[in-house]
Amino acid sequence: MKISFRGLLAVALSALLLAGCSVQPGIVERQPDVDPQRLLQQAEQQQPGQAALSRLEAADILARQGNRTQALEVAKEIDDARLDRQPRIRWALLLSQLGAEAEDPWAVIQAGQLLDEMNLPREASLTLRERLGMALAEVDEFRAAARALIQVQAGTDREDLNDPIWDQLSRLDSGSLATLRNEGGDLAEGWVALAELVRASGGDIQRLFARLDNWRERYRGHPAARRLPGEITALRELRGQEVTHIAVFLPESGPLDSIAGAIREGIRIHHLEGVDSGARLTFIDSSQGNLDALYREASELGAQVVIGPLNKDAVSELERRDRVPLPTLALNYGRGERNQALGLFQYGLSAEDEARQAAHRAWIDGHRLASLLVPDNDWGRRVGEAFWNAWRDLGGEVANAVRYNPEASATESTRRAVTNPQPDMLFLLALPEYARQVPPTLDYYYSGDLPIYATSHLFEGRPQPRLDHDLDDVLFVDIPWQIPDAAVGGVEALPYLDSYRRLREESDPAMFRLMAMGVDAYELARRLPQLQAISGSELFGATGTLSPAEDGRIQRRLPWARFVNGVPQPVLTPGVFGDDRAP
């Protein structure tokens, strides 16, 4: 897969490298431009080395003429191994600049691989590595992104990189942080220590700042010691607002009782594991009382924030209000297009979130023509529409959208999804029994190489190689607690490990995701003041990396896995990480 990124110095730097002198961008003396199209035609008849040079010159001219889309396509197709040292550096800088401008991270990563193949001049190396770091962040390779940006900072001491570096560190699990510490030098060690310090505070801002002075003393001279990342600085304003009492609105009877019970168990167990530093919990039965009565009871008991309600109608009622009586983390999403209530956050295990993430991943992997295979019911309609809308917003096209009968064989529906016209990827929403039929059907219709992007619903949550081997090469998202090897490199690196072990031992596998949701609901509730005050706040949790949208709806970013020999395995970036199975 070819790869893309950001920066404005490519033309100036390439001229500097070729001319050996310092110049300003835009005033480099050049030969008069020739017709780039003629150069491209000539390249078809030339030997490989000369053809690569002709295409590079054509791409450069196209870029300077403002035809940057064609310039990018030409630059991506150049066989850079045929270029000599200086033209190859010029190619990498041009491609990375064009890719950044076009928001094509894979093009930047393609150019950035030159960093591992030759020693570049200092300025060219720093420029290319910075662009590479930003591009890796766009494809969710946060550890590699952090490593690249820290390397740039080590060579420049630039404080303006503090926030981009912190953005990547905030997304890393404990295992990835430990690996980054081992890979880097003193600068990386300081960054990792800061990330671990903030994470260990668990939302206790007073404790965080009491320990921050010790970190600064130990890492005196560190760029973050001179200027803390903006997110940490903003926490100063929240000292004294820590959450010490949470009311939980969950039904103890009725149709949602079993779901509520699993969420309640996750909250309860996680609270017990961290009781010394946690908040007080008060559970209030929401099956009978109206919302206003529930809030009055919570206020009279001294609660500062609320978890719940779970019922979708109740959440929809709350989101239509101007504000809620207490800061609230609802455990479902309302039916409105936007949440307008001040102080209301909404969180759940939304399949629509997973569909939108699948669309984003397929797009950055280079696919443009998708087919959809979703069940013919309300669930399939909602999730299918979420993928469709996200895909079209990105600029993708839809070849076929097929709704299938979950009780029937997958053969005919799969055939219709991948023929006339044939797509370059398939989005699949299915439960395990149906999903396992799809790849063999694709093989039968000579579409076995078609990439499949799926939601978490095709995985039952425990390794079953004999059953799941038919899903080999299918890509899917799931919560970290369900795919620890793929998500974080093993169980030991999971967030809230003690709670995970307790709940995994005691749980019904069908309810485990809901228990994990309860764990994250508790952690989000403790951080509601932070989520209200600081845009961009994130929580690396049991159910993914969680962050509020502008209207307070919590969005989940999930790790990707691929079935290999029937077992979920990590999905890595090709070339850069040595995984030739990556898309």
PDB file of C-alpha atoms in Angstrom, residues 393-521:
ATOM      1  CA  ASP A 393     -18.532  12.176   3.451  1.00  0.00           C
ATOM      2  CA  LEU A 394     -14.973  10.963   2.883  1.00  0.00           C
ATOM      3  CA  GLY A 395     -15.545  10.889  -0.861  1.00  0.00           C
ATOM      4  CA  GLY A 396     -16.074   7.149  -1.304  1.00  0.00           C
ATOM      5  CA  GLU A 397     -18.608   5.501  -3.586  1.00  0.00           C
ATOM      6  CA  VAL A 398     -20.916   2.555  -2.900  1.00  0.00           C
ATOM      7  CA  ALA A 399     -21.098  -0.338  -5.341  1.00  0.00           C
ATOM      8  CA  ASN A 400     -23.794  -2.411  -3.621  1.00  0.00           C
ATOM      9  CA  ALA A 401     -25.731  -2.220  -0.362  1.00  0.00           C
ATOM     10  CA  VAL A 402     -27.247  -5.612   0.438  1.00  0.00           C
ATOM     11  CA  ARG A 403     -29.571  -6.427   3.324  1.00  0.00           C
ATOM     12  CA  TYR A 404     -29.587 -10.105   4.202  1.00  0.00           C
ATOM     13  CA  ASN A 405     -31.893 -12.412   6.130  1.00  0.00           C
ATOM     14  CA  PRO A 406     -29.901 -13.453   9.240  1.00  0.00           C
ATOM     15  CA  GLU A 407     -31.730 -16.806   9.266  1.00  0.00           C
ATOM     16  CA  ALA A 408     -30.789 -17.677   5.678  1.00  0.00           C
ATOM     17  CA  SER A 409     -27.552 -18.801   4.048  1.00  0.00           C
ATOM     18  CA  ALA A 410     -24.993 -16.089   3.261  1.00  0.00           C
ATOM     19  CA  THR A 411     -24.323 -17.369  -0.261  1.00  0.00           C
ATOM     20  CA  GLU A 412     -26.741 -15.337  -2.377  1.00  0.00           C
ATOM     21  CA  SER A 413     -26.459 -12.108  -0.380  1.00  0.00           C
ATOM     22  CA  THR A 414     -22.672 -12.230  -0.488  1.00  0.00           C
ATOM     23  CA  ARG A 415     -22.727 -12.843  -4.248  1.00  0.00           C
ATOM     24  CA  ARG A 416     -24.945  -9.793  -4.803  1.00  0.00           C
ATOM     25  CA  ALA A 417     -22.692  -7.651  -2.622  1.00  0.00           C
ATOM     26  CA  VAL A 418     -19.529  -8.297  -4.638  1.00  0.00           C
ATOM     27  CA  THR A 419     -20.706  -8.476  -8.246  1.00  0.00           C
ATOM     28  CA  ASN A 420     -21.852  -5.961 -10.860  1.00  0.00           C
ATOM     29  CA  PRO A 421     -19.920  -3.841 -10.074  1.00  0.00           C
ATOM     30  CA  GLN A 422     -17.160  -5.454  -8.032  1.00  0.00           C
ATOM     31  CA  PRO A 423     -16.094  -3.291  -5.041  1.00  0.00           C
ATOM     32  CA  ASP A 424     -12.575  -2.896  -3.669  1.00  0.00           C
ATOM     33  CA  MET A 425     -13.702  -3.579  -0.077  1.00  0.00           C
ATOM     34  CA  LEU A 426     -16.656  -5.025   1.833  1.00  0.00           C
ATOM     35  CA  PHE A 427     -18.191  -3.691   5.060  1.00  0.00           C
ATOM     36  CA  LEU A 428     -19.713  -6.538   7.066  1.00  0.00           C
ATOM     37  CA  LEU A 429     -22.122  -6.335   9.987  1.00  0.00           C
ATOM     38  CA  ALA A 430     -22.895  -9.843  11.203  1.00  0.00           C
ATOM     39  CA  LEU A 431     -22.967 -12.165  14.180  1.00  0.00           C
ATOM     40  CA  PRO A 432     -20.385 -14.986  14.237  1.00  0.00           C
ATOM     41  CA  GLU A 433     -22.446 -17.788  12.692  1.00  0.00           C
ATOM     42  CA  TYR A 434     -23.353 -15.718   9.625  1.00  0.00           C
ATOM     43  CA  ALA A 435     -19.988 -13.941   9.353  1.00  0.00           C
ATOM     44  CA  ARG A 436     -18.097 -17.242   9.121  1.00  0.00           C
ATOM     45  CA  GLN A 437     -19.947 -18.043   5.884  1.00  0.00           C
ATOM     46  CA  VAL A 438     -18.885 -14.892   4.044  1.00  0.00           C
ATOM     47  CA  PRO A 439     -15.143 -15.431   3.290  1.00  0.00           C
ATOM     48  CA  PRO A 440     -15.643 -18.972   1.873  1.00  0.00           C
ATOM     49  CA  THR A 441     -18.424 -17.580  -0.332  1.00  0.00           C
ATOM     50  CA  LEU A 442     -16.078 -14.870  -1.603  1.00  0.00           C
ATOM     51  CA  ASP A 443     -13.533 -17.577  -2.426  1.00  0.00           C
ATOM     52  CA  TYR A 444     -16.190 -19.415  -4.432  1.00  0.00           C
ATOM     53  CA  TYR A 445     -16.939 -16.299  -6.477  1.00  0.00           C
ATOM     54  CA  TYR A 446     -13.239 -15.569  -7.086  1.00  0.00           C
ATOM     55  CA  SER A 447     -13.267 -12.602  -4.684  1.00  0.00           C
ATOM     56  CA  GLY A 448     -11.197 -14.181  -1.938  1.00  0.00           C
ATOM     57  CA  ASP A 449      -8.717 -11.284  -1.944  1.00  0.00           C
ATOM     58  CA  LEU A 450     -11.422  -8.683  -1.296  1.00  0.00           C
ATOM     59  CA  PRO A 451     -10.637  -6.883   2.007  1.00  0.00           C
ATOM     60  CA  ILE A 452     -13.396  -7.238   4.608  1.00  0.00           C
ATOM     61  CA  TYR A 453     -13.868  -4.628   7.359  1.00  0.00           C
ATOM     62  CA  ALA A 454     -16.213  -5.689  10.156  1.00  0.00           C
ATOM     63  CA  THR A 455     -17.558  -4.628  13.524  1.00  0.00           C
ATOM     64  CA  SER A 456     -16.916  -6.387  16.829  1.00  0.00           C
ATOM     65  CA  HIS A 457     -20.085  -8.450  16.538  1.00  0.00           C
ATOM     66  CA  LEU A 458     -18.473 -11.248  14.503  1.00  0.00           C
ATOM     67  CA  PHE A 459     -16.158 -12.152  17.432  1.00  0.00           C
ATOM     68  CA  GLU A 460     -17.570 -13.995  20.427  1.00  0.00           C
ATOM     69  CA  GLY A 461     -14.823 -12.696  22.703  1.00  0.00           C
ATOM     70  CA  ARG A 462     -12.740 -15.819  23.225  1.00  0.00           C
ATOM     71  CA  PRO A 463     -10.293 -17.593  20.882  1.00  0.00           C
ATOM     72  CA  GLN A 464     -11.962 -20.372  18.896  1.00  0.00           C
ATOM     73  CA  PRO A 465      -9.461 -21.196  16.121  1.00  0.00           C
ATOM     74  CA  ARG A 466     -11.400 -24.167  14.745  1.00  0.00           C
ATOM     75  CA  LEU A 467     -14.592 -22.116  14.353  1.00  0.00           C
ATOM     76  CA  ASP A 468     -13.019 -18.836  13.312  1.00  0.00           C
ATOM     77  CA  HIS A 469     -10.426 -20.015  10.796  1.00  0.00           C
ATOM     78  CA  ASP A 470     -12.878 -19.165   7.990  1.00  0.00           C
ATOM     79  CA  LEU A 471     -12.576 -15.535   9.118  1.00  0.00           C
ATOM     80  CA  ASP A 472      -8.831 -15.406   8.411  1.00  0.00           C
ATOM     81  CA  ASP A 473      -7.718 -12.010   7.049  1.00  0.00           C
ATOM     82  CA  VAL A 474     -10.976 -10.305   8.088  1.00  0.00           C
ATOM     83  CA  LEU A 475     -10.270  -6.971   9.790  1.00  0.00           C
ATOM     84  CA  PHE A 476     -12.461  -5.945  12.720  1.00  0.00           C
ATOM     85  CA  VAL A 477     -12.565  -3.596  15.678  1.00  0.00           C
ATOM     86  CA  ASP A 478     -13.259  -4.567  19.265  1.00  0.00           C
ATOM     87  CA  ILE A 479     -12.749  -3.275  22.787  1.00  0.00           C
ATOM     88  CA  PRO A 480      -9.241  -3.726  24.283  1.00  0.00           C
ATOM     89  CA  TRP A 481     -10.589  -6.031  26.990  1.00  0.00           C
ATOM     90  CA  GLN A 482     -11.811  -8.496  24.331  1.00  0.00           C
ATOM     91  CA  ILE A 483      -8.657  -8.579  22.169  1.00  0.00           C
ATOM     92  CA  PRO A 484      -5.758  -7.862  24.575  1.00  0.00           C
ATOM     93  CA  ASP A 485      -3.072  -9.428  22.370  1.00  0.00           C
ATOM     94  CA  ALA A 486      -4.095  -7.379  19.351  1.00  0.00           C
ATOM     95  CA  ALA A 487      -4.964  -4.209  21.249  1.00  0.00           C
ATOM     96  CA  VAL A 488      -2.142  -3.784  23.746  1.00  0.00           C
ATOM     97  CA  GLY A 489       0.232  -6.690  23.242  1.00  0.00           C
ATOM     98  CA  GLY A 490      -1.100  -8.893  26.023  1.00  0.00           C
ATOM     99  CA  VAL A 491      -3.296  -9.016  29.113  1.00  0.00           C
ATOM    100  CA  GLU A 492      -0.675  -7.473  31.412  1.00  0.00           C
ATOM    101  CA  ALA A 493      -0.841  -4.177  29.502  1.00  0.00           C
ATOM    102  CA  LEU A 494      -4.625  -3.795  29.725  1.00  0.00           C
ATOM    103  CA  PRO A 495      -6.110  -0.760  31.469  1.00  0.00           C
ATOM    104  CA  TYR A 496      -7.579  -1.546  34.905  1.00  0.00           C
ATOM    105  CA  LEU A 497      -5.981  -4.986  34.977  1.00  0.00           C
ATOM    106  CA  ASP A 498      -7.214  -5.982  38.450  1.00  0.00           C
ATOM    107  CA  SER A 499     -10.803  -5.191  37.498  1.00  0.00           C
ATOM    108  CA  TYR A 500     -10.390  -7.070  34.224  1.00  0.00           C
ATOM    109  CA  ARG A 501      -9.236 -10.209  36.020  1.00  0.00           C
ATOM    110  CA  ARG A 502     -12.061 -10.103  38.560  1.00  0.00           C
ATOM    111  CA  LEU A 503     -14.752  -9.556  35.952  1.00  0.00           C
ATOM    112  CA  ARG A 504     -13.324 -12.038  33.454  1.00  0.00           C
ATOM    113  CA  GLU A 505     -13.383 -14.776  36.072  1.00  0.00           C
ATOM    114  CA  GLU A 506     -16.923 -14.042  37.188  1.00  0.00           C
ATOM    115  CA  SER A 507     -18.653 -12.954  33.995  1.00  0.00           C
ATOM    116  CA  ASP A 508     -20.980 -14.478  31.474  1.00  0.00           C
ATOM    117  CA  PRO A 509     -19.030 -13.977  28.212  1.00  0.00           C
ATOM    118  CA  ALA A 510     -22.158 -12.528  26.588  1.00  0.00           C
ATOM    119  CA  MET A 511     -22.221  -9.755  29.206  1.00  0.00           C
ATOM    120  CA  PHE A 512     -18.496  -9.029  29.431  1.00  0.00           C
ATOM    121  CA  ARG A 513     -18.548  -6.024  27.092  1.00  0.00           C
ATOM    122  CA  LEU A 514     -21.304  -4.458  29.205  1.00  0.00           C
ATOM    123  CA  MET A 515     -19.255  -4.998  32.368  1.00  0.00           C
ATOM    124  CA  ALA A 516     -16.337  -3.279  30.674  1.00  0.00           C
ATOM    125  CA  MET A 517     -18.733  -0.457  29.825  1.00  0.00           C
ATOM    126  CA  GLY A 518     -19.556  -0.141  33.525  1.00  0.00           C
ATOM    127  CA  VAL A 519     -15.850   0.191  34.354  1.00  0.00           C
ATOM    128  CA  ASP A 520     -15.388   2.992  31.842  1.00  0.00           C
ATOM    129  CA  ALA A 521     -18.622   4.692  32.903  1.00  0.00           C
TER     130      ALA A 521
END
